[in-house]
């Protein structure tokens, strides 16, 4: 059952109260659905979930609604409403250095329903003049980051994964903001005193350059149950220096307590208007496929933004078995001076590489490849979906597609580039042979 905003707001007039007294005038009207209390719990839950989604849309429609509209009043209707509203409220929480203690008090008994915790840090930095870019980061900023994360891990250290009521573990997002003009060296934190936290499954450090990458790796060492790694590799105008720094960082991942299931590795930037991408020269594939590590055997989702040479990636990947890989996303640059001919050849090279790699990816469901030009022209892309359930919401309305996919039929979209029909046929034959599915290409 899907309710629009009007239906949701109508339904939210009191249905039938089982406990207490209405807490607001809006909730004291005559019930419009007096049989609500007689419904089975599962049906009640479905109705309330759909209504709550409508409420969230109303609340998020404007800043005024976010300030004035509270979901708390509806949690008093009955236990089903309380359950759903509690899940909606605690699905994602934003905290900062000053609210960590309050977060601990509020969530100590509710951590089982948390999905994501977003820690926003605004370290106070003293302006040190032009020398800041060559000097050590402000010690006060380092202390702020270290103490805040230590306090948060101290709050969460005793939370038990067995008490989770949501699927999966908690995602931690750390955002470090610096004032404009304070782009100094990254903040280095050892995190030696952090306790282990078992309920965090992954960490994403937003604005990654503001925290030293070795500090991010140190965080993962304190997460015995992590399954998702996200890293923004250091990139400098001097490519050899960037390669050495990134190689050292990748090598340090060998000491982690377990292999991840999801991996995102990015390393890019801009210098004087030029795209800096270094993955082509990084040992990412060699690292994932090395005999003493074999992360390729556990990875289910691999996301590599800004990888310069996508065909080379497939060339290296085809010699390794990826038994559990379901989602692959590659975003690369095109550094061609002849836009038309090179563009067509780039598209053909990418498709050939994909065809050769697919036999070693028996469980692959979604492949997304985006090639961005180095000048202002439209990018071209390949999107392959082998299950209708994997189709993103933007394409979930089948009227936007030239056909209606069947359950056992995948489809591929090739945008802004022409490829030889022979390669398209070869792609279809490969999917049929190794994935056992038909593939519609357009």
Coordinates of C-alpha atoms in Angstrom, one line a residue:
X1 CA 0.0 0.0 0.0
X2 CA 1.4 3.4 -1.0
X3 CA -0.1 6.5 0.3
X4 CA 0.4 10.0 -1.2
X5 CA 0.8 13.0 1.1
X6 CA -2.9 13.8 1.1
X7 CA -3.9 10.3 2.0
X8 CA -1.2 10.1 4.6
X9 CA -2.3 13.3 6.3
X10 CA -5.9 12.2 6.2
X11 CA -5.1 8.8 7.7
X12 CA -3.1 10.6 10.4
X13 CA -6.2 11.9 12.0
X14 CA -6.8 9.6 14.9
X15 CA -7.6 6.1 13.8
X16 CA -8.5 4.5 17.1
X17 CA -6.6 5.1 20.3
X18 CA -5.7 2.2 22.5
X19 CA -3.8 4.0 25.2
X20 CA -3.8 7.4 26.8
X21 CA -5.4 10.7 25.9
X22 CA -4.8 12.6 22.6
X23 CA -1.8 14.9 23.1
X24 CA -2.8 17.6 20.6
X25 CA -6.0 19.2 19.3
X26 CA -5.4 17.6 15.9
X27 CA -5.6 14.2 17.5
X28 CA -8.8 14.7 19.3
X29 CA -11.2 14.6 16.3
X30 CA -13.6 11.7 15.7
X31 CA -11.8 8.6 14.4
X32 CA -12.2 8.2 10.6
X33 CA -11.2 4.5 10.7
X34 CA -12.8 3.0 13.8
X35 CA -11.9 -0.6 12.8
X36 CA -8.2 0.1 12.9
X37 CA -7.8 -1.6 16.3
X38 CA -9.3 -4.8 14.9
X39 CA -6.8 -5.2 12.1
X40 CA -4.0 -7.9 12.3
X41 CA -0.7 -6.5 13.6
X42 CA 1.0 -7.0 10.3
X43 CA -1.6 -5.0 8.4
X44 CA -1.5 -2.3 11.0
X45 CA 2.3 -2.2 10.6
X46 CA 2.0 -1.8 6.8
X47 CA -0.5 1.0 7.1
X48 CA 1.5 2.9 9.7
X49 CA 4.8 2.5 7.7
X50 CA 3.2 3.9 4.6
X51 CA 1.6 6.7 6.5
X52 CA 4.9 7.5 8.3
X53 CA 6.7 7.7 4.9
X54 CA 4.1 10.2 3.8
X55 CA 4.7 12.1 7.1
X56 CA 8.5 12.2 6.4
X57 CA 7.9 13.6 3.0
X58 CA 5.7 16.3 4.4
X59 CA 8.3 17.1 7.1
X60 CA 11.2 17.2 4.6
X61 CA 9.3 19.4 2.2
X62 CA 10.6 22.6 3.7
X63 CA 12.7 24.0 6.5
X64 CA 9.6 25.4 8.1
X65 CA 8.0 22.0 8.2
X66 CA 11.1 20.5 9.7
X67 CA 11.1 23.0 12.5
X68 CA 7.4 23.0 13.3
X69 CA 6.4 19.4 12.4
X70 CA 7.2 16.7 15.0
X71 CA 6.6 13.0 14.6
X72 CA 6.7 12.5 18.4
X73 CA 3.0 13.2 18.8
X74 CA 2.1 10.2 16.6
X75 CA 4.2 7.8 18.7
X76 CA 1.5 8.1 21.4
X77 CA -1.3 6.5 19.3
X78 CA -0.4 2.9 20.1
X79 CA 2.6 0.5 20.2
X80 CA 2.7 0.0 16.5
X81 CA 2.9 3.7 15.9
X82 CA 5.6 4.0 18.6
X83 CA 7.6 1.2 16.9
X84 CA 7.5 2.8 13.4
X85 CA 8.1 6.4 14.5
X86 CA 11.0 5.2 16.7
X87 CA 12.6 3.5 13.7
X88 CA 12.0 6.6 11.5
X89 CA 13.5 8.9 14.1
X90 CA 16.6 6.8 14.9
X91 CA 17.4 5.6 11.4
X92 CA 20.0 8.4 11.0
X93 CA 21.3 10.6 13.7
X94 CA 23.5 13.7 13.4
X95 CA 25.7 14.5 16.3
X96 CA 28.7 16.7 17.1
X97 CA 31.4 17.0 19.8
X98 CA 29.0 18.6 22.3
X99 CA 26.1 16.1 21.9
X100 CA 28.0 12.8 22.1
X101 CA 27.1 12.3 25.8
X102 CA 23.4 13.0 25.1
X103 CA 23.6 10.6 22.2
X104 CA 24.8 7.9 24.5
X105 CA 22.1 8.5 27.0
X106 CA 19.4 8.5 24.4
X107 CA 20.5 5.5 22.4
X108 CA 21.9 3.2 25.0
X109 CA 18.7 1.2 24.9
X110 CA 17.8 2.0 21.3
X111 CA 21.1 1.3 19.5
X112 CA 19.5 -1.8 17.9
X113 CA 17.4 0.4 15.5
X114 CA 20.2 2.8 14.5
X115 CA 21.3 2.6 10.9
X116 CA 23.7 5.5 10.5
X117 CA 25.5 7.9 12.9
X118 CA 26.9 11.1 11.4
X119 CA 29.5 12.8 13.4
X120 CA 30.2 16.4 12.3
X121 CA 33.4 17.9 13.6
X122 CA 34.4 21.6 13.4
X123 CA 37.9 21.7 14.8
X124 CA 38.9 25.1 16.0
X125 CA 42.1 26.1 14.1
X126 CA 44.3 29.1 14.7
X127 CA 45.3 30.9 11.5
X128 CA 49.1 30.5 11.2
X129 CA 49.5 32.4 8.0
X130 CA 51.0 31.1 4.8
X131 CA 53.3 28.7 6.7
X132 CA 50.3 26.6 7.6
X133 CA 50.4 24.5 4.4
X134 CA 54.0 23.4 5.2
X135 CA 53.7 23.1 9.0
X136 CA 52.1 20.6 11.4
X137 CA 48.4 20.9 11.7
X138 CA 47.1 22.8 14.7
X139 CA 47.4 20.7 17.8
X140 CA 44.0 22.0 18.9
X141 CA 42.4 20.6 15.8
X142 CA 44.0 17.2 16.3
X143 CA 42.9 17.1 19.9
X144 CA 39.3 17.9 18.9
X145 CA 39.1 15.1 16.4
X146 CA 40.9 12.6 18.6
X147 CA 38.9 13.3 21.8
X148 CA 35.5 13.4 19.9
X149 CA 36.1 10.0 18.3
X150 CA 37.4 8.5 21.5
X151 CA 34.3 9.7 23.3
X152 CA 32.0 8.3 20.6
X153 CA 33.8 4.9 20.6
X154 CA 33.6 4.9 24.4
X155 CA 29.8 5.3 24.2
X156 CA 29.5 2.5 21.7
X157 CA 32.0 0.0 22.9
X158 CA 29.6 -2.1 24.9
X159 CA 26.8 -2.2 22.3
X160 CA 26.2 -5.8 21.3
X161 CA 25.6 -6.8 17.6
X162 CA 23.3 -9.5 18.8
X163 CA 20.8 -6.8 20.0
X164 CA 20.5 -5.4 16.5
X165 CA 16.8 -5.0 15.3
X166 CA 17.8 -3.6 12.0
X167 CA 19.6 -5.7 9.3
X168 CA 23.3 -5.2 9.2
X169 CA 25.6 -3.1 11.4
X170 CA 25.8 0.7 12.0
X171 CA 27.4 2.9 9.4
X172 CA 29.6 5.7 10.8
X173 CA 30.1 8.9 8.8
X174 CA 32.7 11.4 10.0
X175 CA 32.7 14.8 8.4
X176 CA 35.6 17.2 9.3
X177 CA 35.0 20.8 8.3
X178 CA 37.7 23.4 8.0
X179 CA 37.3 27.1 7.5
X180 CA 37.9 28.5 4.0
X181 CA 41.6 29.3 3.7
X182 CA 42.6 26.8 6.3
X183 CA 43.6 24.0 3.8
X184 CA 46.7 22.8 5.7
X185 CA 48.1 19.4 6.0
X186 CA 45.8 16.6 7.0
X187 CA 45.1 16.0 10.6
X188 CA 47.0 13.0 11.9
X189 CA 45.5 11.0 14.8
X190 CA 47.0 7.8 16.1
X191 CA 43.8 6.6 17.9
X192 CA 45.9 4.4 20.1
X193 CA 43.4 4.6 23.0
X194 CA 40.3 3.8 21.1
X195 CA 38.3 0.8 22.4
X196 CA 37.0 -1.8 19.9
X197 CA 33.4 -1.3 18.7
X198 CA 31.6 -4.4 17.4
X199 CA 28.4 -2.7 16.1
X200 CA 30.1 -0.5 13.4
X201 CA 30.2 -2.1 10.0
X202 CA 31.8 0.7 8.0
X203 CA 33.3 4.1 8.3
X204 CA 33.1 6.9 5.7
X205 CA 35.3 10.0 6.3
X206 CA 33.8 12.9 4.3
X207 CA 36.2 15.5 3.1
X208 CA 38.9 12.8 3.4
X209 CA 41.9 15.0 2.8
X210 CA 41.3 16.7 6.1
X211 CA 42.1 13.4 8.0
X212 CA 45.3 11.6 7.3
X213 CA 44.6 8.3 5.6
X214 CA 46.7 6.3 8.0
X215 CA 44.3 7.6 10.7
X216 CA 41.4 6.2 8.8
X217 CA 43.1 2.8 8.6
X218 CA 43.7 3.0 12.3
X219 CA 39.9 3.4 12.8
X220 CA 39.3 0.2 10.9
X221 CA 41.7 -1.7 13.2
X222 CA 39.3 -0.9 16.1
X223 CA 36.3 -2.4 14.2
X224 CA 36.4 -6.2 14.5
X225 CA 33.2 -6.7 12.5
X226 CA 33.7 -4.1 9.7
X227 CA 32.5 -5.2 6.2
X228 CA 32.8 -1.9 4.3
X229 CA 36.0 0.1 3.5
X230 CA 35.9 3.5 1.9
X231 CA 39.2 5.4 1.3
X232 CA 40.1 8.6 -0.5
X233 CA 43.7 8.1 -1.5
X234 CA 46.1 11.1 -1.3
X235 CA 46.7 12.8 -4.6
X236 CA 49.3 15.4 -5.2
X237 CA 50.5 17.3 -8.3
X238 CA 53.6 15.2 -8.2
X239 CA 52.3 11.9 -9.4
X240 CA 55.2 9.7 -8.2
X241 CA 54.8 11.0 -4.7
X242 CA 51.1 10.3 -4.8
X243 CA 51.7 6.8 -6.1
X244 CA 54.2 6.1 -3.3
X245 CA 51.9 7.5 -0.6
X246 CA 48.9 5.5 -1.9
X247 CA 50.9 2.3 -2.3
X248 CA 52.1 2.5 1.3
X249 CA 48.5 3.1 2.4
X250 CA 47.1 0.2 0.4
X251 CA 49.8 -2.1 1.8
X252 CA 48.9 -1.1 5.4
X253 CA 45.4 -2.6 4.8
X254 CA 47.0 -6.1 5.0
X255 CA 47.1 -5.8 8.8
X256 CA 43.3 -5.4 9.2
X257 CA 41.5 -8.1 11.2
X258 CA 39.3 -9.2 8.4
X259 CA 38.5 -8.9 4.7
X260 CA 35.8 -6.4 3.6
X261 CA 32.7 -7.2 1.5
X262 CA 32.4 -3.7 0.1
X263 CA 35.2 -1.6 -1.1
X264 CA 35.4 2.0 -2.4
X265 CA 38.8 3.4 -3.3
X266 CA 39.0 6.9 -4.7
X267 CA 42.0 9.0 -5.5
X268 CA 41.6 12.1 -7.6
X269 CA 41.6 15.9 -7.6
X270 CA 42.1 19.0 -9.7
X271 CA 45.3 21.0 -10.2
X272 CA 45.1 24.1 -12.4
X273 CA 41.9 22.9 -14.0
X274 CA 43.4 19.5 -15.0
X275 CA 42.0 16.2 -13.7
X276 CA 44.4 14.3 -11.5
X277 CA 43.7 10.6 -11.6
X278 CA 46.3 8.1 -10.4
X279 CA 44.5 4.7 -10.2
X280 CA 45.9 3.6 -13.5
X281 CA 49.3 3.5 -11.9
X282 CA 48.2 2.1 -8.5
X283 CA 48.4 -1.5 -7.5
X284 CA 44.7 -1.8 -6.6
X285 CA 44.0 -4.9 -8.7
X286 CA 47.3 -6.5 -7.7
X287 CA 46.4 -5.8 -4.1
X288 CA 42.9 -7.3 -4.4
X289 CA 44.2 -10.4 -6.2
X290 CA 47.5 -11.0 -4.4
X291 CA 47.9 -14.7 -3.3
X292 CA 48.4 -13.8 0.3
X293 CA 45.4 -11.6 0.6
X294 CA 42.7 -12.5 -2.0
X295 CA 40.2 -9.8 -1.2
X296 CA 38.7 -10.6 -4.6
X297 CA 37.3 -13.7 -3.0
X298 CA 35.1 -11.8 -0.5
X299 CA 34.2 -8.5 -2.3
X300 CA 30.5 -8.2 -3.2
X301 CA 30.6 -4.5 -4.1
X302 CA 33.5 -2.7 -5.7
X303 CA 33.4 1.1 -6.5
X304 CA 36.4 2.7 -8.1
X305 CA 35.7 6.4 -9.0
X306 CA 38.1 8.2 -11.3
X307 CA 40.0 5.1 -12.7
X308 CA 41.8 6.3 -15.8
X309 CA 42.1 3.1 -17.8
X310 CA 38.9 1.1 -17.5
X311 CA 39.9 -1.4 -20.3
X312 CA 43.2 -2.0 -18.3
X313 CA 41.1 -2.7 -15.2
X314 CA 39.2 -5.4 -17.0
X315 CA 42.4 -6.8 -18.5
X316 CA 43.8 -7.3 -15.0
X317 CA 40.6 -8.4 -13.5
X318 CA 39.8 -11.2 -16.0
X319 CA 42.7 -13.3 -14.6
X320 CA 41.1 -13.6 -11.2
X321 CA 37.9 -15.2 -10.0
X322 CA 35.4 -12.8 -8.3
X323 CA 33.0 -15.4 -6.9
X324 CA 30.8 -13.1 -4.8
X325 CA 31.0 -9.8 -6.7
X326 CA 27.5 -8.5 -7.3
X327 CA 28.0 -4.8 -8.0
X328 CA 30.8 -3.1 -10.0
X329 CA 31.0 0.6 -10.5
X330 CA 33.8 2.3 -12.4
X331 CA 34.1 6.0 -13.2
X332 CA 37.0 7.0 -15.5
X333 CA 38.3 9.8 -17.6
X334 CA 38.9 10.0 -21.3
X335 CA 42.1 11.7 -22.3
X336 CA 41.6 11.8 -26.0
X337 CA 42.5 14.6 -28.5
X338 CA 40.3 13.2 -31.3
X339 CA 36.8 13.3 -29.8
X340 CA 34.8 11.3 -32.3
X341 CA 37.1 8.5 -33.4
X342 CA 38.8 8.0 -30.0
X343 CA 35.4 8.2 -28.2
X344 CA 34.1 5.3 -30.4
X345 CA 37.3 3.3 -29.8
X346 CA 37.1 3.9 -26.1
X347 CA 33.6 2.6 -26.0
X348 CA 34.6 -0.5 -27.9
X349 CA 37.6 -1.2 -25.7
X350 CA 35.5 -0.9 -22.6
X351 CA 32.9 -3.3 -23.9
X352 CA 35.6 -5.8 -25.0
X353 CA 37.1 -5.7 -21.5
X354 CA 33.7 -6.2 -19.9
X355 CA 33.0 -9.2 -22.1
X356 CA 36.3 -10.9 -21.1
X357 CA 35.8 -10.2 -17.4
X358 CA 32.2 -11.4 -17.0
X359 CA 33.0 -15.2 -17.0
X360 CA 34.9 -14.7 -13.8
X361 CA 32.0 -12.8 -12.1
X362 CA 29.3 -15.5 -11.8
X363 CA 27.1 -13.6 -9.4
X364 CA 27.4 -10.1 -11.0
X365 CA 24.1 -8.2 -11.0
X366 CA 24.9 -4.6 -11.7
X367 CA 27.7 -3.1 -13.8
X368 CA 28.0 0.7 -14.1
X369 CA 30.7 2.3 -16.2
X370 CA 30.9 6.1 -16.7
X371 CA 33.5 7.6 -18.9
X372 CA 34.0 11.4 -18.5
X373 CA 35.8 13.4 -21.2
X374 CA 38.6 15.7 -20.3
X375 CA 36.9 18.6 -22.0
X376 CA 33.3 19.9 -21.9
X377 CA 31.5 17.1 -23.8
X378 CA 28.9 14.7 -22.6
X379 CA 30.1 11.5 -21.0
X380 CA 29.2 8.1 -22.2
X381 CA 28.1 5.2 -20.0
X382 CA 27.3 1.5 -19.8
X383 CA 24.7 0.2 -17.4
X384 CA 24.0 -3.5 -17.1
X385 CA 21.2 -4.8 -14.8
X386 CA 20.8 -8.6 -14.7
X387 CA 17.9 -8.5 -12.1
X388 CA 14.9 -6.2 -12.2
X389 CA 15.3 -5.8 -8.4
X390 CA 18.7 -4.1 -8.9
X391 CA 17.3 -1.3 -11.1
X392 CA 17.6 2.1 -9.5
X393 CA 14.5 4.1 -8.6
X394 CA 15.1 6.6 -11.4
X395 CA 14.4 3.8 -13.8
X396 CA 11.9 1.8 -11.8
X397 CA 9.0 3.2 -13.8
X398 CA 9.1 0.9 -16.8
X399 CA 7.3 3.5 -19.1
X400 CA 10.7 5.2 -19.2
X401 CA 12.2 2.2 -20.9
X402 CA 11.5 1.0 -24.5
X403 CA 10.4 -2.4 -23.1
X404 CA 9.1 -4.1 -20.0
X405 CA 11.8 -6.5 -18.6
X406 CA 10.8 -10.0 -17.7
X407 CA 12.0 -11.7 -14.5
X408 CA 14.7 -13.7 -16.3
X409 CA 15.7 -10.9 -18.7
X410 CA 18.4 -8.3 -18.0
X411 CA 19.0 -5.2 -19.9
X412 CA 21.9 -3.0 -20.8
X413 CA 21.9 0.7 -21.6
X414 CA 24.7 2.3 -23.7
X415 CA 24.5 6.1 -23.7
X416 CA 26.2 8.7 -25.8
X417 CA 28.5 6.4 -27.7
X418 CA 28.2 4.0 -30.7
X419 CA 29.7 0.5 -30.5
X420 CA 29.8 -2.2 -33.2
X421 CA 26.8 -4.5 -33.3
X422 CA 29.1 -7.5 -33.3
X423 CA 30.3 -6.6 -29.8
X424 CA 26.7 -6.1 -28.6
X425 CA 25.9 -9.7 -29.8
X426 CA 29.0 -11.0 -28.1
X427 CA 28.0 -9.4 -24.8
X428 CA 24.5 -10.9 -25.1
X429 CA 26.0 -14.4 -25.8
X430 CA 28.4 -14.0 -22.8
X431 CA 25.6 -13.1 -20.4
X432 CA 23.5 -16.0 -21.7
X433 CA 26.3 -18.5 -21.4
X434 CA 27.7 -17.5 -18.0
X435 CA 24.7 -15.9 -16.2
X436 CA 22.0 -17.9 -17.9
X437 CA 20.0 -14.8 -18.8
X438 CA 18.8 -13.0 -21.9
X439 CA 20.0 -9.5 -22.3
X440 CA 18.2 -6.7 -24.0
X441 CA 20.6 -3.9 -25.2
X442 CA 19.6 -0.4 -26.2

